[in-house]
Coordinates of C-alpha atoms in Angstrom, one line a residue:
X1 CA 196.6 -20.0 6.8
X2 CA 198.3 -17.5 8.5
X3 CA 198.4 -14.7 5.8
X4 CA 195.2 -14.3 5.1
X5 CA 194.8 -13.9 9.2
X6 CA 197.3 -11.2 8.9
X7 CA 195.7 -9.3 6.1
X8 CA 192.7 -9.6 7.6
X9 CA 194.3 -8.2 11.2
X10 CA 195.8 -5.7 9.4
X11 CA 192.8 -4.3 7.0
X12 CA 191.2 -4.7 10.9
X13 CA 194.0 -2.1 12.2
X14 CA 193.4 0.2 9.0
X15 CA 189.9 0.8 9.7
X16 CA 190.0 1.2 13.2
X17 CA 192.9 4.1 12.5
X18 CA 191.1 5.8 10.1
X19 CA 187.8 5.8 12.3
X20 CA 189.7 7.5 15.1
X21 CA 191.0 10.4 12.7
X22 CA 188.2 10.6 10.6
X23 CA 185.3 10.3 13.8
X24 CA 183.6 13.7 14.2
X25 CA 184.2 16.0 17.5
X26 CA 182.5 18.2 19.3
X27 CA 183.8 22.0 18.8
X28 CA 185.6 23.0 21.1
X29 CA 183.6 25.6 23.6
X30 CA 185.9 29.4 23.0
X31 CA 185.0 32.6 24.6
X32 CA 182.7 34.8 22.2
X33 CA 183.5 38.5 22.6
X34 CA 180.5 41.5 22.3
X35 CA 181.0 45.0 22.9
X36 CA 178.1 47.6 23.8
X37 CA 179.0 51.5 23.7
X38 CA 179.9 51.3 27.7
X39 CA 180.9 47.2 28.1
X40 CA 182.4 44.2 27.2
X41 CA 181.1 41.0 27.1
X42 CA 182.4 37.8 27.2
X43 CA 180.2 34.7 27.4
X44 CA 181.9 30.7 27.3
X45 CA 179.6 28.6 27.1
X46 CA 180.8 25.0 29.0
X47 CA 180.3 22.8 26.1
X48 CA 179.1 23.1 22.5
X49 CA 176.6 20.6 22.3
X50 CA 172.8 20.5 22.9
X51 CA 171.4 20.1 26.1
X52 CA 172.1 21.2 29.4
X53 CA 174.7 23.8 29.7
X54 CA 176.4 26.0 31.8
X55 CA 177.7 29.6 30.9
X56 CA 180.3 31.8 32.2
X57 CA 179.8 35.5 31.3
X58 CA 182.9 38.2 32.4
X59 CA 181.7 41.5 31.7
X60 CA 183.8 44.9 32.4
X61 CA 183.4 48.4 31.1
X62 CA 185.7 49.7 28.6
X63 CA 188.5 51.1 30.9
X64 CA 188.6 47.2 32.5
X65 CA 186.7 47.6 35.6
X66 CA 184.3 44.7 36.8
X67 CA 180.9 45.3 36.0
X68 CA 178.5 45.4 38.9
X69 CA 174.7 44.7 38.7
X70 CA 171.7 42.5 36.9
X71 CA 172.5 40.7 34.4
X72 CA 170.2 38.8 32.4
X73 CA 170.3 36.0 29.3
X74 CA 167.7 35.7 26.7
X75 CA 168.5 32.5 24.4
X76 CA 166.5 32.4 21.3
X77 CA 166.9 30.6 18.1
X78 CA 165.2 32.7 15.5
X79 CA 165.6 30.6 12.4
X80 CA 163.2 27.7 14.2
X81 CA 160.6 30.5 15.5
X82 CA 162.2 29.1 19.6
X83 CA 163.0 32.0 22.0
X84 CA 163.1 30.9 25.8
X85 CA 162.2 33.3 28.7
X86 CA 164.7 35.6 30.2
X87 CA 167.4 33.9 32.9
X88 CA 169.2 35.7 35.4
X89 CA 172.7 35.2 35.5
X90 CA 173.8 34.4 39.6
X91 CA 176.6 36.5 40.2
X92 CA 180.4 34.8 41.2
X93 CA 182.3 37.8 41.9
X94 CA 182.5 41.7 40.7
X95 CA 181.9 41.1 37.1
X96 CA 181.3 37.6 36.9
X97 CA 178.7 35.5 36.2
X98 CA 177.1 32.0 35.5
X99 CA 173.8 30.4 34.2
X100 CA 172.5 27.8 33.6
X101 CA 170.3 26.8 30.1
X102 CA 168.9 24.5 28.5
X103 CA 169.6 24.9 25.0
X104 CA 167.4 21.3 24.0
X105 CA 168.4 21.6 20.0
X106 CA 171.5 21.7 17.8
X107 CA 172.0 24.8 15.3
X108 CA 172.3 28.6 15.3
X109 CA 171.2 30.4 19.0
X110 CA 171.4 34.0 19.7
X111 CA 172.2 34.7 23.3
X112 CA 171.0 38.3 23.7
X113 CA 173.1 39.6 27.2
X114 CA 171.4 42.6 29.1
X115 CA 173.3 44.6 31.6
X116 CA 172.2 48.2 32.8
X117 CA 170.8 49.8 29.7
X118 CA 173.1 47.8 27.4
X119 CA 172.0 44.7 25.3
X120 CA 174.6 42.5 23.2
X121 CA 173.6 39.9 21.3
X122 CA 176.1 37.0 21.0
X123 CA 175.9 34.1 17.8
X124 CA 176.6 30.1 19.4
X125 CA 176.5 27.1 17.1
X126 CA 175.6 24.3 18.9
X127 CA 176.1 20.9 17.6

């Protein structure tokens, strides 16, 4: 009686291990890099998932200096014919910024950063 218990515990073990190993994740959110002739963008996004989201957006000019001024965020997803209206991103400090999206579907988005007369536009897979 109590082997086949222990088989049983044990085969219970094994698939509960290989569930945790094998369970999908998220992607990590990383920092996605663009350059325009005069400035550099970097936009991280909070999370990598669908939905409500947050990004943070450092941009600087190409000798390092903080960028001052508008910035705004277009998100579009052009593979699904979706494209939301412009955002403007709240400024934190001298070349610093954040906003808020609502990015409602999972794939391929192009965020399309505008600063002075300088547009980048900036690939995120979202899952």
């Amino acid at each position: 009686m109590k082997r086949p218990v222990l088989i049983v515990l044990v085969g219970v073990v094994a698939v509960l291990a290989a569930l945790v190993v094998l369970w999908p994740r998220g992607v990590e959110a990383q920092p996605h890099l663009a350059e325009s002739d005069q400035y550099r963008f970097v936009l991280t996004p909070a999370s990598t998932k669908s939905g409500s989201n947050s990004f943070d957006l450092r941009i600087t000019d190409r000798t390092g200096n903080a960028a001052h001024g508008e910035v705004t965020i277009e998100p579009a997803m052009p593979q699904m014919g979706h494209a939301l209206a412009p955002i403007t991103a709240a400024p934190v400090e001298p070349g610093h910024y954040r906003a808020g999206i609502d990015l409602l579907m999972a794939g391929q988005w192009e965020i399309t950063v505008s600063h002075s007369n300088e547009r980048v536009v900036i690939p995120l897979l979202l899952t």
